[in-house]
Short mmCIF file of C-alpha atoms and ligand atoms in Angstrom, two decimals:
data_model
loop_
_atom_site.label_atom_id
_atom_site.label_comp_id
_atom_site.label_asym_id
_atom_site.label_seq_id
_atom_site.Cartn_x
_atom_site.Cartn_y
_atom_site.Cartn_z
CA MET O 1 -4.54 14.88 0.22
CA HIS O 2 -4.88 12.41 -2.25
CA ASN O 3 -7.43 8.82 -2.16
CA ALA O 4 -6.98 5.33 -0.71
CA SER O 5 -4.70 3.99 -4.00
CA SER O 6 -2.05 6.88 -4.51
CA PRO O 7 1.18 6.04 -1.92
CA ARG O 8 1.53 7.45 0.89
CA ALA O 9 3.96 10.83 2.18
CA PRO O 10 4.99 11.03 5.61
CA GLY O 11 2.06 13.72 6.90
CA SER O 12 -0.92 12.19 4.96
CA VAL O 13 -3.69 12.07 4.10
CA THR O 14 -5.67 9.47 3.05
CA LEU O 15 -9.63 10.10 1.79
CA VAL O 16 -11.66 6.98 1.99
CA ASP O 17 -13.85 7.24 -0.70
CA HIS O 18 -15.26 4.00 -1.49
CA PRO O 19 -18.49 4.01 -2.03
CA LEU O 20 -19.42 1.91 0.49
CA VAL O 21 -17.81 4.02 2.83
CA GLN O 22 -19.28 7.36 1.88
CA HIS O 23 -22.98 5.84 1.64
CA LYS O 24 -22.34 4.08 5.23
CA LEU O 25 -21.23 7.27 7.21
CA SER O 26 -23.58 9.04 5.26
CA LEU O 27 -26.37 6.95 7.06
CA MET O 28 -24.56 7.82 10.79
CA ARG O 29 -24.58 11.23 10.00
CA ALA O 30 -28.45 11.00 10.03
CA ALA O 31 -29.60 11.77 13.42
CA ASP O 32 -32.60 9.21 13.45
CA THR O 33 -30.14 6.51 12.78
CA SER O 34 -30.95 4.25 15.78
CA THR O 35 -27.96 3.70 18.86
CA SER O 36 -28.26 -0.64 17.59
CA LYS O 37 -27.85 1.00 13.91
CA PHE O 38 -25.12 3.80 14.11
CA ARG O 39 -23.07 0.62 15.85
CA ARG O 40 -23.19 -1.68 13.23
CA LEU O 41 -22.08 1.04 10.70
CA MET O 42 -19.54 2.18 12.42
CA ARG O 43 -17.94 -1.39 12.93
CA GLU O 44 -18.84 -2.02 8.78
CA VAL O 45 -16.99 0.63 8.03
CA SER O 46 -14.30 0.34 10.77
CA LEU O 47 -13.26 -2.67 8.40
CA LEU O 48 -13.24 -1.01 5.61
CA LEU O 49 -11.22 1.82 6.90
CA GLY O 50 -9.10 -1.00 8.82
CA TYR O 51 -8.21 -2.64 5.58
CA GLU O 52 -6.51 0.97 3.42
CA ALA O 53 -4.89 0.95 7.37
CA THR O 54 -3.13 -1.67 6.54
CA ARG O 55 -2.35 -1.80 2.97
CA ASP O 56 1.33 -1.08 3.91
CA LEU O 57 2.08 -3.56 6.22
CA ALA O 58 4.88 -5.93 5.20
CA LEU O 59 5.13 -9.12 4.46
CA GLU O 60 8.22 -11.82 4.46
CA MET O 61 7.19 -15.10 2.15
CA THR O 62 7.56 -18.57 3.70
CA GLU O 63 7.35 -22.02 2.76
CA ILE O 64 4.54 -23.82 2.29
CA VAL O 65 2.53 -27.08 1.17
CA THR O 66 -0.75 -26.53 -0.60
CA PRO O 67 -2.76 -30.36 -1.20
CA LEU O 68 -0.86 -30.26 -5.22
CA GLU O 69 2.09 -28.84 -3.94
CA PRO O 70 5.08 -27.37 -2.17
CA ALA O 71 5.11 -23.86 -2.24
CA ARG O 72 6.23 -20.14 -1.70
CA VAL O 73 3.91 -17.81 -0.27
CA PRO O 74 3.16 -14.24 0.81
CA VAL O 75 2.11 -13.60 4.92
CA LEU O 76 2.67 -10.67 6.77
CA ALA O 77 6.62 -10.03 8.84
CA GLY O 78 7.22 -9.37 12.40
CA LYS O 79 5.43 -9.11 15.53
CA LYS O 80 1.50 -8.13 14.81
CA LEU O 81 0.19 -4.84 15.21
CA CYS O 82 -1.14 -2.63 17.94
CA LEU O 83 -4.35 -1.62 17.65
CA VAL O 84 -4.67 1.24 19.98
CA SER O 85 -8.24 2.79 21.29
CA ILE O 86 -8.74 6.66 22.58
CA LEU O 87 -11.61 6.07 24.35
CA ARG O 88 -14.15 5.47 24.58
CA ALA O 89 -15.30 6.37 21.10
CA GLY O 90 -12.47 5.07 19.99
CA ASN O 91 -13.64 1.16 20.63
CA GLY O 92 -16.86 1.03 18.28
CA ILE O 93 -13.81 1.52 15.18
CA LEU O 94 -11.51 -1.20 17.22
CA ASP O 95 -14.46 -3.92 17.01
CA GLY O 96 -14.71 -3.26 12.86
CA MET O 97 -10.52 -3.30 13.08
CA LEU O 98 -10.20 -6.83 15.43
CA ASP O 99 -12.44 -8.21 12.58
CA LEU O 100 -10.32 -7.39 9.68
CA VAL O 101 -7.22 -8.54 12.15
CA PRO O 102 -8.06 -10.84 14.43
CA SER O 103 -4.52 -11.09 15.88
CA ALA O 104 -3.41 -7.69 16.82
CA ARG O 105 -3.06 -6.46 20.41
CA VAL O 106 -5.13 -3.56 21.51
CA GLY O 107 -3.97 -0.64 23.89
CA HIS O 108 -5.98 1.90 25.26
CA ILE O 109 -6.19 5.30 26.26
CA GLY O 110 -8.34 6.65 27.66
CA ILE O 111 -8.45 10.79 27.26
CA TYR O 112 -11.36 13.63 27.86
CA ARG O 113 -11.90 16.89 26.49
CA GLU O 114 -11.92 19.03 29.44
CA PRO O 115 -15.05 20.78 28.52
CA ARG O 116 -14.04 24.86 28.69
CA THR O 117 -10.31 24.55 27.59
CA LEU O 118 -11.60 21.60 25.24
CA GLY O 119 -7.66 20.65 26.80
CA ALA O 120 -6.78 16.95 26.73
CA VAL O 121 -6.66 14.43 29.91
CA GLU O 122 -5.22 11.36 29.66
CA TYR O 123 -7.33 9.16 32.41
CA TYR O 124 -6.20 5.70 31.75
CA LEU O 125 -2.95 3.66 30.07
CA LYS O 126 -2.88 0.04 29.23
CA LEU O 127 -0.70 -0.58 26.05
CA PRO O 128 1.83 -3.67 25.22
CA GLU O 129 4.75 -3.65 26.82
CA ASP O 130 6.95 -4.26 23.14
CA LEU O 131 5.09 -1.33 21.18
CA ALA O 132 8.85 -0.83 19.76
CA GLU O 133 8.52 -3.45 17.93
CA ARG O 134 5.54 -2.87 16.81
CA ASP O 135 3.61 -0.56 14.37
CA VAL O 136 0.76 0.87 15.96
CA ILE O 137 -2.94 1.84 14.57
CA LEU O 138 -4.51 4.38 17.08
CA VAL O 139 -8.03 5.05 17.03
CA ASP O 140 -10.53 7.53 16.84
CA PRO O 141 -13.95 8.32 15.13
CA MET O 142 -14.18 12.42 15.36
CA LEU O 143 -11.14 13.87 15.07
CA ALA O 144 -11.58 17.40 15.92
CA THR O 145 -9.11 19.98 17.55
CA GLY O 146 -6.82 17.26 18.01
CA ASN O 147 -5.20 17.95 20.56
CA SER O 148 -6.82 14.27 22.26
CA ALA O 149 -4.74 12.33 18.97
CA VAL O 150 -1.95 14.04 20.04
CA ALA O 151 -1.95 13.81 23.61
CA ALA O 152 -2.40 10.02 22.51
CA ILE O 153 0.28 10.12 20.10
CA SER O 154 2.97 11.67 22.19
CA ARG O 155 1.98 8.37 24.48
CA LEU O 156 2.92 5.91 21.96
CA VAL O 157 6.29 8.33 20.49
CA GLU O 158 7.20 8.66 24.48
CA LEU O 159 7.10 4.97 24.29
CA ARG O 160 8.81 4.05 21.13
CA ALA O 161 6.21 3.13 19.10
CA ARG O 162 7.95 1.47 15.76
CA SER O 163 5.25 3.18 13.46
CA ILE O 164 1.71 5.14 14.08
CA LYS O 165 -1.02 5.77 12.32
CA PHE O 166 -4.09 7.59 12.75
CA VAL O 167 -7.78 5.60 11.51
CA CYS O 168 -10.89 8.40 12.16
CA LEU O 169 -14.05 8.36 10.33
CA VAL O 170 -14.65 12.00 10.38
CA ALA O 171 -11.53 15.12 10.13
CA ALA O 172 -11.64 18.54 10.53
CA PRO O 173 -9.72 20.72 9.06
CA GLU O 174 -8.26 22.52 12.20
CA GLY O 175 -7.58 18.71 13.62
CA ILE O 176 -5.75 17.49 10.39
CA GLU O 177 -2.77 20.23 10.93
CA GLN O 178 -2.57 20.38 15.00
CA LEU O 179 -1.84 16.81 14.82
CA HIS O 180 0.51 16.91 11.25
CA ARG O 181 1.91 20.98 12.69
CA VAL O 182 3.42 18.52 15.79
CA PHE O 183 4.12 15.30 14.30
CA PRO O 184 4.26 15.30 10.01
CA GLU O 185 5.44 12.20 9.92
CA VAL O 186 2.18 10.48 11.17
CA ALA O 187 -0.58 9.27 8.13
CA ILE O 188 -3.74 9.86 8.57
CA VAL O 189 -6.41 7.40 7.08
CA THR O 190 -10.17 8.87 6.90
CA ALA O 191 -13.41 8.76 5.00
CA CYS O 192 -14.18 12.49 5.29
CA VAL O 193 -12.72 15.82 6.05
CA ASP O 194 -15.73 17.79 7.65
CA ARG O 195 -16.62 21.92 6.95
CA CYS O 196 -14.99 22.70 10.26
CA LEU O 197 -15.49 23.10 14.13
CA ASN O 198 -18.29 24.88 16.62
CA GLU O 199 -17.56 26.59 19.51
CA HIS O 200 -17.63 23.23 21.52
CA GLY O 201 -15.43 22.15 19.91
CA TYR O 202 -17.61 19.51 17.55
CA ILE O 203 -17.33 18.95 13.71
CA LEU O 204 -19.76 20.28 11.55
CA PRO O 205 -22.06 18.83 9.66
CA GLY O 206 -20.00 15.94 11.93
CA LEU O 207 -22.09 13.00 13.01
CA GLY O 208 -22.57 15.00 16.62
CA ASP O 209 -21.09 13.14 19.56
CA ALA O 210 -19.96 10.15 19.02
CA GLY O 211 -19.14 7.89 22.23
CA ASP O 212 -22.86 9.16 22.63
CA ARG O 213 -23.74 7.78 19.83
CA LEU O 214 -22.20 4.80 19.69
CA PHE O 215 -23.36 3.75 22.83
CA GLY O 216 -26.53 5.32 23.81
CA THR O 217 -25.78 8.06 26.69
CA LYS O 218 -27.92 10.64 25.37
N1 URA R 1 -16.07 14.62 19.38
C1 URA R 1 -17.47 14.01 18.82
O1 URA R 1 -17.88 12.70 18.75
N2 URA R 1 -17.36 14.45 17.67
C2 URA R 1 -17.18 15.88 17.62
O2 URA R 1 -17.89 16.42 16.69
C3 URA R 1 -16.63 16.25 18.32
C4 URA R 1 -15.18 15.97 19.15
#
């Protein structure tokens, strides 16, 4: 594991240890943080995680004219990035990332956890058609068992996404291990690696059910 300024190897975990990210995440963890505050914090943290996740996007040089003279300047190369949200909690991260890269394309993968087996069940899929020409950032706030992430990545691999990164707020060691066992080439960007999962597949200490806290459904 390395911090955000180290180079990324395949199968890496980048820990975004920026003080603002850590502070905001701590506020999100507190059980008495309101839904509206949780949602705002998720958006803010996601923008900062997105900043790190997009650090190695390719640039190309282009000619422009400044008010003073012509200049060669760097701009993002190739087709627009594709952000893919694992529904429904992934949408909380999506909002912050879109603040950062408003022209990104967006896909959604609906996956729920079968409560008894914790297995991943896909119920919805809508992605841009030309994934083979796009870098994908897959987002879900909690990397718990890793089953949903692996199911979503399998879809993206099947559709030949050019590259895939996974961004979450909190990761469990079990989830990191599972994701990298199946897809070592997928880099993980996270704000924190927590202690472990409980018997229901929730991350400890974690922040509870990210979807419920984001949408106020409990
Ligand atoms: N999903 C959540 O929302 N929270 C967890 O702790 C684990 C999975």
